[in-house]
Coordinates of C-alpha atoms in Angstrom, one line a residue:
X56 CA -26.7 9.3 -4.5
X57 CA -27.8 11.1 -1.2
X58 CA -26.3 14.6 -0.5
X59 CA -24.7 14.4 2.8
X60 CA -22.1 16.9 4.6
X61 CA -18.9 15.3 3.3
X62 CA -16.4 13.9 6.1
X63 CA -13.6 16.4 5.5
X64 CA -10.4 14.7 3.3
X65 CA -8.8 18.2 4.6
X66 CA -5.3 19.9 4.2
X67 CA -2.8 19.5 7.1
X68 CA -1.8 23.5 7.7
X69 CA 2.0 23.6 7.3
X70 CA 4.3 24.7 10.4
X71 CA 5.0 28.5 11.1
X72 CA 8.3 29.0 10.4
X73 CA 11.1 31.5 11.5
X74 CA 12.0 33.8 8.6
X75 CA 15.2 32.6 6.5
X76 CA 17.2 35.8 7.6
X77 CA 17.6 34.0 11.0
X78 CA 20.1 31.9 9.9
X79 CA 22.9 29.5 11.6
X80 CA 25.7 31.4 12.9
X81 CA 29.0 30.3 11.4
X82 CA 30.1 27.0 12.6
X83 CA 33.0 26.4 15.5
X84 CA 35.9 24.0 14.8
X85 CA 34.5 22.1 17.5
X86 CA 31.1 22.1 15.6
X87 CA 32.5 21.2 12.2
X88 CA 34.4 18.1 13.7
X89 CA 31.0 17.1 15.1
X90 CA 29.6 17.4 11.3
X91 CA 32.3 15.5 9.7
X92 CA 30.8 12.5 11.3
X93 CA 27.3 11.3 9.9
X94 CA 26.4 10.4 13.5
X95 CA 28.4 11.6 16.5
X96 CA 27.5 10.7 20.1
X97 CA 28.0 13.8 22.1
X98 CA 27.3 14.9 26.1
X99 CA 24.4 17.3 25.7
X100 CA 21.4 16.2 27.2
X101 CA 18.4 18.0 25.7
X102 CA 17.9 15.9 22.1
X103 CA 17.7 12.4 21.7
X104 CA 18.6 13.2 18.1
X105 CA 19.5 16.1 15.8
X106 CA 19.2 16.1 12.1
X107 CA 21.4 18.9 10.7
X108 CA 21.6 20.5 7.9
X109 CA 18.9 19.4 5.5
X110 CA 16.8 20.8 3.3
X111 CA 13.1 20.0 4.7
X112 CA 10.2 19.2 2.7
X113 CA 7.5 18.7 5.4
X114 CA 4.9 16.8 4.1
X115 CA 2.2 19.4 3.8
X116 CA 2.8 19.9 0.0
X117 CA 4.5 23.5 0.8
X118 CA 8.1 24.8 -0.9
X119 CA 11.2 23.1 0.6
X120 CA 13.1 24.8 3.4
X121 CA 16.6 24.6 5.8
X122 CA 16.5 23.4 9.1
X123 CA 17.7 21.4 11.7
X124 CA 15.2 19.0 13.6
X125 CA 15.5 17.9 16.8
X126 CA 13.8 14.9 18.9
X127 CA 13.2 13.6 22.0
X128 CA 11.6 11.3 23.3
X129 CA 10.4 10.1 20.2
X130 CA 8.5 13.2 19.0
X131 CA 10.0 15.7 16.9
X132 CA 10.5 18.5 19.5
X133 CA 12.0 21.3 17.6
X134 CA 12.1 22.3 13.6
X135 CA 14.4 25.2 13.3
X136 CA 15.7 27.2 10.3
X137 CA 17.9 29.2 12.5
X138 CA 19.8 26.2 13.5
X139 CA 20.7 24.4 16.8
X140 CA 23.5 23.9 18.5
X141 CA 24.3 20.4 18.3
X142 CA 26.2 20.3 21.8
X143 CA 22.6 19.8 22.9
X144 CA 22.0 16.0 20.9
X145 CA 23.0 12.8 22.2
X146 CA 23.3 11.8 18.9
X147 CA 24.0 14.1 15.9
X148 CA 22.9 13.0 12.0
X149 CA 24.6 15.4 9.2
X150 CA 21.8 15.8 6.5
X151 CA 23.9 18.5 4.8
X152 CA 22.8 17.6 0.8
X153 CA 20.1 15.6 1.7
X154 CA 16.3 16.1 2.0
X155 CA 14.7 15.2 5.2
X156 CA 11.1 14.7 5.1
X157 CA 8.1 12.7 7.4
X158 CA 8.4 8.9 7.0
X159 CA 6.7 7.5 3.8
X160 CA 3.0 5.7 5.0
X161 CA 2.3 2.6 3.0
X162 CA -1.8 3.0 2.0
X163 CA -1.4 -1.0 1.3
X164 CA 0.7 -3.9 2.0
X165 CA 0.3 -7.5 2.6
X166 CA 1.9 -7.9 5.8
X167 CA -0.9 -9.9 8.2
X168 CA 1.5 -12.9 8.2
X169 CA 4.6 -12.0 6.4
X170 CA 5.4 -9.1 9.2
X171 CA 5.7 -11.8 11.7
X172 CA 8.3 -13.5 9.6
X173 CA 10.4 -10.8 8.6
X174 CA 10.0 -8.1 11.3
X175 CA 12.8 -5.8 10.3
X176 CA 10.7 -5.4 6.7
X177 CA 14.3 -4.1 4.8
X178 CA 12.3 -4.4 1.6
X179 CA 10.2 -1.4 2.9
X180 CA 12.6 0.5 4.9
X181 CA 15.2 0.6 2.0
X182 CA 12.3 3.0 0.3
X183 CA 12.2 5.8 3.3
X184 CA 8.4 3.5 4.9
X185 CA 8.1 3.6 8.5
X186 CA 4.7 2.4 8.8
X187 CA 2.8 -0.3 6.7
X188 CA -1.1 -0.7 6.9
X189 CA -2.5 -4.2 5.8
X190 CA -6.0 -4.1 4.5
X191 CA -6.4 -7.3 4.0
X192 CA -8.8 -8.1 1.2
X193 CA -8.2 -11.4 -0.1
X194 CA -6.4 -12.6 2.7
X195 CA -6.7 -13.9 6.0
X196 CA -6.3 -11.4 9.1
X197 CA -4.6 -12.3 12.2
X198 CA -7.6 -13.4 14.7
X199 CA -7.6 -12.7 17.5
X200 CA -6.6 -9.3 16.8
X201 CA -5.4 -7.5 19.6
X202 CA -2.8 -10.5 20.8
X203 CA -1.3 -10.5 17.6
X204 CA -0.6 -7.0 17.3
X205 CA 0.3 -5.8 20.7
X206 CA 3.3 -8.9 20.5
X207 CA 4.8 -7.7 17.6
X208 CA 8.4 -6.6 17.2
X209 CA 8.9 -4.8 14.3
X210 CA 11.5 -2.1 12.7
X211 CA 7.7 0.0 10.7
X212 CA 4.6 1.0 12.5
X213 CA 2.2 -1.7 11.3
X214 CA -1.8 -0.8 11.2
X215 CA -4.7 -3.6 10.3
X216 CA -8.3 -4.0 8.7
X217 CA -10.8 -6.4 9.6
X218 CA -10.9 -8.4 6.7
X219 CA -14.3 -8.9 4.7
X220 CA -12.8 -12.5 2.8
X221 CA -11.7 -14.0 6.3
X222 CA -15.7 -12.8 8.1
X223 CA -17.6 -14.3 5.0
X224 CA -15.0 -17.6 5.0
X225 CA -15.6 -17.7 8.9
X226 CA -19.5 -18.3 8.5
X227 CA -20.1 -19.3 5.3
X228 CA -16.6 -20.6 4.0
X229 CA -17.0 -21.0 -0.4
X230 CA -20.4 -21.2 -0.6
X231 CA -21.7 -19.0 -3.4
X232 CA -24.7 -17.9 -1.6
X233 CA -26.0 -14.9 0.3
X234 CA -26.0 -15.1 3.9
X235 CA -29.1 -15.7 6.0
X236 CA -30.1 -13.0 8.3
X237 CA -28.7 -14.5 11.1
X238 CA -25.6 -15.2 9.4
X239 CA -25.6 -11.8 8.6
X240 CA -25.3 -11.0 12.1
X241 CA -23.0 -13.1 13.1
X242 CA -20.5 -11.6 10.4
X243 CA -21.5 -8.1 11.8
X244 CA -20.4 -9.4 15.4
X245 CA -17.3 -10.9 13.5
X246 CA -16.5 -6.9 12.3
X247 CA -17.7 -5.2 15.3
X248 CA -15.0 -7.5 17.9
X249 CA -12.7 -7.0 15.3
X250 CA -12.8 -2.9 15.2
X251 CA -13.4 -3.2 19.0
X252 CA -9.7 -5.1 19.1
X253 CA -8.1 -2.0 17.2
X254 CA -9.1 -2.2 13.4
X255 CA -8.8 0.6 10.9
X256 CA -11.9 -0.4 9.4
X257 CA -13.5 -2.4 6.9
X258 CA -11.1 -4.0 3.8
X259 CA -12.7 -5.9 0.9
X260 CA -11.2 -8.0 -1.7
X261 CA -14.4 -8.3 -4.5
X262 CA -12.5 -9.5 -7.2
X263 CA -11.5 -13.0 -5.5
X264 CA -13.8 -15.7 -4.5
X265 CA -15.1 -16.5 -2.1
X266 CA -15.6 -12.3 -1.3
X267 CA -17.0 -12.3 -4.9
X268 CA -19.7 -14.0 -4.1
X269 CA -21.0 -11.1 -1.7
X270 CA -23.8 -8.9 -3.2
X271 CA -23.1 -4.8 -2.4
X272 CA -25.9 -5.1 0.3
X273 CA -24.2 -7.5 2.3
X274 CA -20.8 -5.2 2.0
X275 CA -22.4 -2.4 3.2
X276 CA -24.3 -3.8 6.2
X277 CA -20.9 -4.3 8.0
X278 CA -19.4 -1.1 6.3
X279 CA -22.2 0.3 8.6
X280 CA -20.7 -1.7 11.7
X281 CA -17.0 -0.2 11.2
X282 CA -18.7 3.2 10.4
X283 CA -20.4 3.1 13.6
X284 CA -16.6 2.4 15.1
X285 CA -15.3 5.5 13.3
X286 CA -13.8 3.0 10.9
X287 CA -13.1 3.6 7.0
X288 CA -13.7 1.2 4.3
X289 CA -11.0 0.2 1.4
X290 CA -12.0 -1.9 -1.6
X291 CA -10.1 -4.0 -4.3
X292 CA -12.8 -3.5 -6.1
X293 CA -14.7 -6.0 -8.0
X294 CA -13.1 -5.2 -11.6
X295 CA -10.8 -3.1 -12.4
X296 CA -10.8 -3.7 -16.1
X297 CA -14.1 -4.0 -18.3
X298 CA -16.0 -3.2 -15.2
X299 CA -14.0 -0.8 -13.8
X300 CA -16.4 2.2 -13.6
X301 CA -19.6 -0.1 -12.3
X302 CA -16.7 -1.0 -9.4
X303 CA -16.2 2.8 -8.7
X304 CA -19.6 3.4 -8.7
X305 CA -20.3 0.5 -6.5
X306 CA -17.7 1.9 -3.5
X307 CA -19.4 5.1 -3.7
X308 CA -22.4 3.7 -3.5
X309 CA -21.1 1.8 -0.2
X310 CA -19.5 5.0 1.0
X311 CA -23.3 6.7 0.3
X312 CA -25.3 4.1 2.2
X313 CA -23.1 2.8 4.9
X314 CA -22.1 7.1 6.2
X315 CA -18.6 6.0 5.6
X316 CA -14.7 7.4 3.8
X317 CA -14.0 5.1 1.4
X318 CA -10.9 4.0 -0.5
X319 CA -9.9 2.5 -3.7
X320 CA -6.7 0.5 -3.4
X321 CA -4.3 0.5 -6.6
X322 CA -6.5 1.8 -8.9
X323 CA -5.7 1.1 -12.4
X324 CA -7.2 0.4 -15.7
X325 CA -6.2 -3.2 -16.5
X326 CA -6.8 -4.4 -19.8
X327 CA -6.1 -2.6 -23.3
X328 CA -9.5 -2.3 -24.2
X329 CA -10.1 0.2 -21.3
X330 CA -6.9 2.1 -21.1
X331 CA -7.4 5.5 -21.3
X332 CA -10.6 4.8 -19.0
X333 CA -8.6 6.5 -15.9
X334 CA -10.3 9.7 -17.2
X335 CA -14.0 8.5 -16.9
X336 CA -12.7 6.5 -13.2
X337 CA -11.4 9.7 -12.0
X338 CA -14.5 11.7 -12.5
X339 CA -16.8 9.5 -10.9
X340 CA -14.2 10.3 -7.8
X341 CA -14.6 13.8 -7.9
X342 CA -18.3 13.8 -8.8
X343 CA -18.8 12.0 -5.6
X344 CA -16.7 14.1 -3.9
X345 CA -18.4 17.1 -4.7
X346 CA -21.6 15.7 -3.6
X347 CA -20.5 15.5 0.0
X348 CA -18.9 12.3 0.5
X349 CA -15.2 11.0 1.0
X350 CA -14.4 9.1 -1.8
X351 CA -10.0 8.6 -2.0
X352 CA -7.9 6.2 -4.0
X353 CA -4.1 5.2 -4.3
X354 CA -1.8 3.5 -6.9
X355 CA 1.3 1.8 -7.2
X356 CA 3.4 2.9 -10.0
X357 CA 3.4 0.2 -12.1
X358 CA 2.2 -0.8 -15.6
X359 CA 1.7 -4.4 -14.5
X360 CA -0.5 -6.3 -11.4
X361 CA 0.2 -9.0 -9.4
X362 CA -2.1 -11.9 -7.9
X363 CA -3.4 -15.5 -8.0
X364 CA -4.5 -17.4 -11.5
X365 CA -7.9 -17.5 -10.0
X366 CA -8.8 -14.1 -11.6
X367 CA -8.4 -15.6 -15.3
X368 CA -11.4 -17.8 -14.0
X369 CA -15.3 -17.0 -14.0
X370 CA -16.1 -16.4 -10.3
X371 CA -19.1 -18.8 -10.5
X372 CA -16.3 -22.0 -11.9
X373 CA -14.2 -21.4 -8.1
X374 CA -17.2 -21.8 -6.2
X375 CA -16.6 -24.4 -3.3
X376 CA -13.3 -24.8 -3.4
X377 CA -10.5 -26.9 -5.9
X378 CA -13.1 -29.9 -5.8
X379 CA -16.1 -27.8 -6.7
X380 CA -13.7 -26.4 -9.9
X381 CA -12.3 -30.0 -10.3
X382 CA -16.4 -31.2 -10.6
X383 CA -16.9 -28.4 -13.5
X384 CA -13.8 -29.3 -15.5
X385 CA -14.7 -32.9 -15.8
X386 CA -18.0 -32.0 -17.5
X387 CA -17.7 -31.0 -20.6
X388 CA -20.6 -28.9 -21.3
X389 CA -19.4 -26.8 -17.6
X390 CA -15.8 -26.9 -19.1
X391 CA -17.1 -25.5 -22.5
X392 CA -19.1 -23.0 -20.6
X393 CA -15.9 -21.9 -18.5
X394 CA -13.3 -22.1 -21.5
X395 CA -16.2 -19.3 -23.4
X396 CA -15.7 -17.5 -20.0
X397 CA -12.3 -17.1 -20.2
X398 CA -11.6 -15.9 -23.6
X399 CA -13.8 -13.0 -22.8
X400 CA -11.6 -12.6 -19.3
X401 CA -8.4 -13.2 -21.6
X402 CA -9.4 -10.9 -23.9
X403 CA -11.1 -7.9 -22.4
X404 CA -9.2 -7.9 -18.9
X405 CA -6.3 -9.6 -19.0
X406 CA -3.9 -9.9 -21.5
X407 CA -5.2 -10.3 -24.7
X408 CA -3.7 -13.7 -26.8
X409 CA -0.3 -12.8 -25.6
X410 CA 0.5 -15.4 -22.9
X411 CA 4.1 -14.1 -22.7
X412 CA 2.4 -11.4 -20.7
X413 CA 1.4 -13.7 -17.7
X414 CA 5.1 -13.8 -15.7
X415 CA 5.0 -16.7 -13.1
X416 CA 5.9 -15.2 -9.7
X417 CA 5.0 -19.3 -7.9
X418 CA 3.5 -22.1 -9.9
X419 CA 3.1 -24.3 -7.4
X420 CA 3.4 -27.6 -9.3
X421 CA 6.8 -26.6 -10.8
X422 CA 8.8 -23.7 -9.1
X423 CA 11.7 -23.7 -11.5
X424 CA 9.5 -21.3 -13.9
X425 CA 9.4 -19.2 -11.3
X426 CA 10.0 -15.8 -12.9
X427 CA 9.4 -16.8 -16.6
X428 CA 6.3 -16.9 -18.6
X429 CA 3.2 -18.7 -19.5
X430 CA 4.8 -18.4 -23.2
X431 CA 7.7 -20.3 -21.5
X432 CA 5.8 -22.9 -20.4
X433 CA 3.9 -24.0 -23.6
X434 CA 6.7 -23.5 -25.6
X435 CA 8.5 -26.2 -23.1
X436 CA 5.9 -28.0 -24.2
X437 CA 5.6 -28.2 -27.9
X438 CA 2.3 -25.6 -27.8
X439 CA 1.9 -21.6 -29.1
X440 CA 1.4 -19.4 -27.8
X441 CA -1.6 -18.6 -28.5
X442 CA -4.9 -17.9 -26.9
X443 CA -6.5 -21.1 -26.9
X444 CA -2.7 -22.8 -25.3
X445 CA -3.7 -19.9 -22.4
X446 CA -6.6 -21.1 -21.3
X447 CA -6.0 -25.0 -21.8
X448 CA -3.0 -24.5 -19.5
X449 CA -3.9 -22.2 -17.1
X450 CA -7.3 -24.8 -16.3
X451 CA -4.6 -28.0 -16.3
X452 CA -2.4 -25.6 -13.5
X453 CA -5.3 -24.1 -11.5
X454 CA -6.0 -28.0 -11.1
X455 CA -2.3 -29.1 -9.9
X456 CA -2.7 -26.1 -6.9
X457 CA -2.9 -22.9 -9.4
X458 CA -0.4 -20.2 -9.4
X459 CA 0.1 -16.3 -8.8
X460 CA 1.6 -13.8 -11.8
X461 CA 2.6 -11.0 -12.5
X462 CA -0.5 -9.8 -15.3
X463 CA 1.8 -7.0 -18.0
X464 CA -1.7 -5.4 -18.4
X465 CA -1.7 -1.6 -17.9
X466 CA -0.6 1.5 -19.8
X467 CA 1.5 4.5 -18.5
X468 CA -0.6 7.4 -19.2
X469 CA -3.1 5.8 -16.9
X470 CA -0.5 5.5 -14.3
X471 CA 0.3 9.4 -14.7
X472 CA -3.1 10.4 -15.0
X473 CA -4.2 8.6 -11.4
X474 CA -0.6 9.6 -9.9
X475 CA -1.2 12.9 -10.4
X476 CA -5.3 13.1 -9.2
X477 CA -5.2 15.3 -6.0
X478 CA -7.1 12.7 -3.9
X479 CA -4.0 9.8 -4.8
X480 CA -1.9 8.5 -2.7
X481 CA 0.9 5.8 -2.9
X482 CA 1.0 2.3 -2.0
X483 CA 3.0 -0.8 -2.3
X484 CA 0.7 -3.6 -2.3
X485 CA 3.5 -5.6 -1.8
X486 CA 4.8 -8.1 0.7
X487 CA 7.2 -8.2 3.5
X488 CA 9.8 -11.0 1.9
X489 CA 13.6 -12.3 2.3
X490 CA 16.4 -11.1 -0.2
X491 CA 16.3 -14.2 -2.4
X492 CA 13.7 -15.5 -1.3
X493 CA 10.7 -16.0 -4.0
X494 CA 9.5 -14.3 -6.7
X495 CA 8.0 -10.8 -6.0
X496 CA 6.8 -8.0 -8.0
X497 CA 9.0 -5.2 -7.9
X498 CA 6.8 -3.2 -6.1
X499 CA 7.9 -5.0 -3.1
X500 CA 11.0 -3.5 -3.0
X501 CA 10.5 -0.2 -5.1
X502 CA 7.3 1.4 -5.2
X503 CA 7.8 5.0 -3.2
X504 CA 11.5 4.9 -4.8
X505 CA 10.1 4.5 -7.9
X506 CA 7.5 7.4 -7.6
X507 CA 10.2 9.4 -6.3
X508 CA 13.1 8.4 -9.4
X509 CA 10.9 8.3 -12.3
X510 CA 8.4 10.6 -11.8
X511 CA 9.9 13.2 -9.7
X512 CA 13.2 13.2 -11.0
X513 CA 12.9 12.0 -14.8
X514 CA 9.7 12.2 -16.1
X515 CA 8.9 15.3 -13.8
X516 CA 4.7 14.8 -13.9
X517 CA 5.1 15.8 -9.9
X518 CA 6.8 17.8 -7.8
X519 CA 9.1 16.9 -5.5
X520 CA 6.9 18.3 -2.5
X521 CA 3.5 17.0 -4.1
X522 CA 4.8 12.8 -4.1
X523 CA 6.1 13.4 -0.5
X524 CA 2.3 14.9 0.5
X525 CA 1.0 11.7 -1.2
X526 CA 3.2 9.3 0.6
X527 CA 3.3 11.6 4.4
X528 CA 0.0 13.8 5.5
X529 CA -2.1 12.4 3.2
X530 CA -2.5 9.0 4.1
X531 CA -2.2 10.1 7.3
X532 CA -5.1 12.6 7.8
X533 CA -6.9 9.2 5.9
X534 CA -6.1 7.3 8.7
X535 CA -7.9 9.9 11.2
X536 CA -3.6 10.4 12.5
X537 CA -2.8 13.5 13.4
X538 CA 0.6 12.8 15.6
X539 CA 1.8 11.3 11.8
X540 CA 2.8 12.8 8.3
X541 CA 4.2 16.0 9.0
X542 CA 7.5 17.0 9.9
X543 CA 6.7 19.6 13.0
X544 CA 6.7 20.0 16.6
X545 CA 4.9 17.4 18.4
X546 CA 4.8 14.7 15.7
X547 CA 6.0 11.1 16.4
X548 CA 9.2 10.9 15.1
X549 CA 9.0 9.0 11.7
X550 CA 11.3 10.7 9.7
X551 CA 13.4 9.7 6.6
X552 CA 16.6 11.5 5.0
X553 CA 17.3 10.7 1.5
X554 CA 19.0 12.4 -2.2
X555 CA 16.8 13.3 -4.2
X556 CA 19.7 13.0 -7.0
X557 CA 20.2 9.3 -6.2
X558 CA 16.9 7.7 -4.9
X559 CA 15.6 5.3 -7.2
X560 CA 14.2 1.7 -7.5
X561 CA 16.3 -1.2 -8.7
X562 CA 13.9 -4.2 -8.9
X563 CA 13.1 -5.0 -12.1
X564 CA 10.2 -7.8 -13.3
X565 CA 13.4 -10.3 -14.0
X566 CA 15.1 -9.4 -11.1
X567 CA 13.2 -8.3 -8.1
X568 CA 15.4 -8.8 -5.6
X569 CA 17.3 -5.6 -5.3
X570 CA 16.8 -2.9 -3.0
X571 CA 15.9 0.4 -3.6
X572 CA 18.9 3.4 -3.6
X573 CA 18.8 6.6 -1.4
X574 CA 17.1 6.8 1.3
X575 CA 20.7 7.2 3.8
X576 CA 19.1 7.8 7.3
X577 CA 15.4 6.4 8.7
X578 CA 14.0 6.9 12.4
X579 CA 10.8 5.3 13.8
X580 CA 9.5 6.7 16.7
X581 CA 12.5 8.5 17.1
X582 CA 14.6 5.8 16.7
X583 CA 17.2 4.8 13.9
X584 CA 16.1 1.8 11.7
X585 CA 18.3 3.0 8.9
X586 CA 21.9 4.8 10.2
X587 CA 24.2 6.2 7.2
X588 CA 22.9 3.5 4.8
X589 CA 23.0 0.6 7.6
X590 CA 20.0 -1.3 8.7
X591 CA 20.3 -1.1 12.4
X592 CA 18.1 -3.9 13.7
X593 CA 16.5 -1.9 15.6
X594 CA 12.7 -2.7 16.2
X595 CA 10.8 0.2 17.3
X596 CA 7.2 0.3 15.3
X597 CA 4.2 0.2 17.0
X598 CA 0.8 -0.9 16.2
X599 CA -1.4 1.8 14.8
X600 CA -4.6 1.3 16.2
X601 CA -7.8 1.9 15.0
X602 CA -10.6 4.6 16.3
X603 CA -12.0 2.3 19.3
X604 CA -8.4 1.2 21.0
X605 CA -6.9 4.4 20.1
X606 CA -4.4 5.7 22.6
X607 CA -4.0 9.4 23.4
X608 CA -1.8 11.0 21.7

């Protein structure tokens, strides 16, 4: 690994603050009638909004603190323990009990098309996230770009990637092959129009075909093109079970060569036989770290994945699409090959010989096991479950149109361990979706409530002001933001006000469809999306633009 001067992942310095002994004067009657109300339209004209009363946690990982915030405009214009007088607001929001903090940023969510579909995004709001970044790796980003984003109408912020999968599926579509040279290039120019349109940077998906197929020399050739763009890169890595530390190793080596930050999305240790293997993941992290480059990771707080049946599959058996897969399971030596495959994949990565673990979310030939299990399905059918019954059925499925799960493969401790890493942040990787509609992990609904219930509140393996910097500056100072994240003069007005007694997650892996509890009050851009528990309908996120198209602030 080459020695370089590391991109700085730095702290953002916390807000001076007035000292405590210049507290509020006592309240007027007319004052305390204005209270009463959890918003209260009044005359003044000097705030757009004033949030009064709460107990501050700013985002910067420093001790809690009492004060009013005022907005305008969209930016937070005033943060002041001594109080203002809330003649001055248009519109008055009494966080007396509550805590007010920056708006949660969600490292990683599938959104390119779902967004468009569901603009308001409740699933996300109900968890205190104004703004959602897609990096897309396995899926398909919006193209062209810039049209797509500049139209949209949504309640978050929304951010994109250019998307690796899409650029390789654009010139070389399934083939298992390395590109040609001029191939090469033209992905390059794929990436480079793509950043130029307002892209992040660089996302890869290198577990799923046909990204797979991509050697780490073709990933870093246009790693250096969103480099050069002042672009980052973010990875679902290649394997995050028995090759999980190879797959670190292999985005720092990416981060090395192509001079560019670099990301781990949800990483985990997947598969019994490694868990515990966080430790070992982790210090690869920091040893890159310490020798000068940017090297960051998130998680979603879960002990079980989510994604297509194509990962219980050798990548080399997917190659050229359903009729290339259809060709191998009609030889038999190919078949025999693949089924020897997949009891290692089982086995070692997955979830052992216990089928029960693999929890359809949509098999497409049959939607009414939707929600139950592979277990559920042979037994429907007479077979055990059983290791052999796994892999017999999940060939016979991935040949009627395949499916996506939910994967019960993780352990706890390694969720603890990553969650509490100083370079980890929080994520959903989950989906924009309709109440009722589907079947989607719980994370979808209740990842940053989750972090917030469970491990704030119960299990106490953070602080309440450490999660908040993981979900707020953190992610933003990743994304090169420095009008987002902190709750402080002259910050866009993302802001959400929540109990820290009550909020929680609901959605459970039989019943995903319930929203997350506490979060009572959420602005974007200044604007309410979320008014004394009510979703407003209002649409006010913007597109967060990468480096190139980057307005002034």
């Amino acid at each position: 690994m080459t020695r370089r001067t590391r991109i700085p992942f730095a702290q953002h310095p916390g807000p001076v603050r007035p000292s405590r002994t210049s507290r509020r004067a006592t309240c007027t009657f007319a004052a305390a009638l204005v209270l009463m109300a959890v918003t209260a339209p009044v005359t003044g004209q000097q705030y757009d909004v004033l949030i009064r009363g709460g107990t501050v946690v700013d985002g910067t990982g420093a001790p809690r603190f009492e004060a009013d915030v005022a907005i305008t405009d969209g930016r937070i214009v005033s943060v002041a323990p001594e109080g203002i007088d809330p003649s001055q607001a248009r519109r008055v929001i009494d966080a007396t009990g509550q805590i007010v903090s920056p708006g949660f940023i969600d490292n990683h969510a599938h959104v390119q098309q779902s967004i468009a579909q569901y603009p308001i995004a409740e699933n996300f709001l109900r968890q205190g996230i104004t703004t959602l970044i897609a990096s897309l790796h396995s899926g398909d980003q919006p193209w062209p770009l810039e049209p797509f984003a500049s139209s949209l109408e949504t309640a978050p912020n929304v951010g994109f990637f250019a998307g690796h999968t899409w650029t390789r599926k654009q010139v070389l579509g399934m083939e298992n092959r390395d590109p040609t040279p001029d191939e090469l290039e033209e992905m390059k120019a794929l990436v480079d129009e793509t950043m130029r349109q307002g892209a992040l940077g660089l996302s890869t998906g290198l577990l799923y075909v046909p990204a797979n197929f991509a050697k780490t020399e073709e990933v870093i050739e246009l790693a250096k093109v969103a480099s050069a763009h002042g672009g980052i890169y973010v990875s679902h890595m290649r394997n995050e079970a028995s090759g999980l530390l190879d797959s670190v190793r292999e985005v720092i080596r990416i981060a090395d060569e192509a001079s560019i930050p670099a990301q781990i999305n949800h990483h985990k240790a997947a598969g019994a036989a490694q868990w515990g293997w966080s430790e070992r993941s982790l210090a690869l992290i920091d040893s890159a770290n310490a020798a000068g480059l940017t090297v960051v990771h998130d998680l979603y707080p879960y002990t079980a994945s989510s994604t297509g049946s194509s990962i219980l599959f050798p990548q080399w058996a997917l190659a050229g699409g359903p009729e290339g897969f259809a060709e191998r399971v009609a030889d038999p030596e190919t078949r025999a090959r693949m089924e020897e495959d997949m009891r290692r994949i089982f086995t070692t990565d997955r979830v052992g010989s216990d089928i029960s673990r693999i929890q359809f979310r949509v098999l497409r030939s049959d939607e009414s096991y939707n929600g139950k299990t592979l277990a559920d399905y042979a037994a429907d059918r007479g077979l055990p479950n059983d290791l052999e019954t796994g892999i017999d059925l999940a060939i016979e499925l991935q040949l009627a149109g395949g499916f996506s799960a939910i994967y019960h493969a993780m352990e706890e401790e390694d969720v603890i361990r990553i969650m509490q890493h100083p370079l980890a942040m929080i994520e959903t990787d989950g989906d924009a979706v309709g109440y009722g509609i589907g079947y989607p992990h719980p994370r979808s609904y209740g990842a940053f409530a989750r972090v917030l219930g469970r491990y704030v509140r119960e299990l106490e393996v953070l602080t309440l002001e450490e999660a908040v910097k993981k979900m707020t500056s953190m992610p933003a100072q990743w994304l090169r933001r420095t009008d987002m994240g902190i709750l402080a003069e002259g910050m866009r007005a993302d802001v959400a006000v929540f109990d820290p007694d009550v909020i929680e997650d609901r959605a459970t892996y039989t019943d995903p469809h319930q929203y997350s509890v506490g979060i009572r009050d959420l602005l974007v851009n200044g604007v309410p999306v979320i008014l004394d528990g009510g979703i407003t309908g209002e649409k006010p996120g913007r597109w967060i633009r990468g480096p190139v198209r980057r307005p002034a602030s």
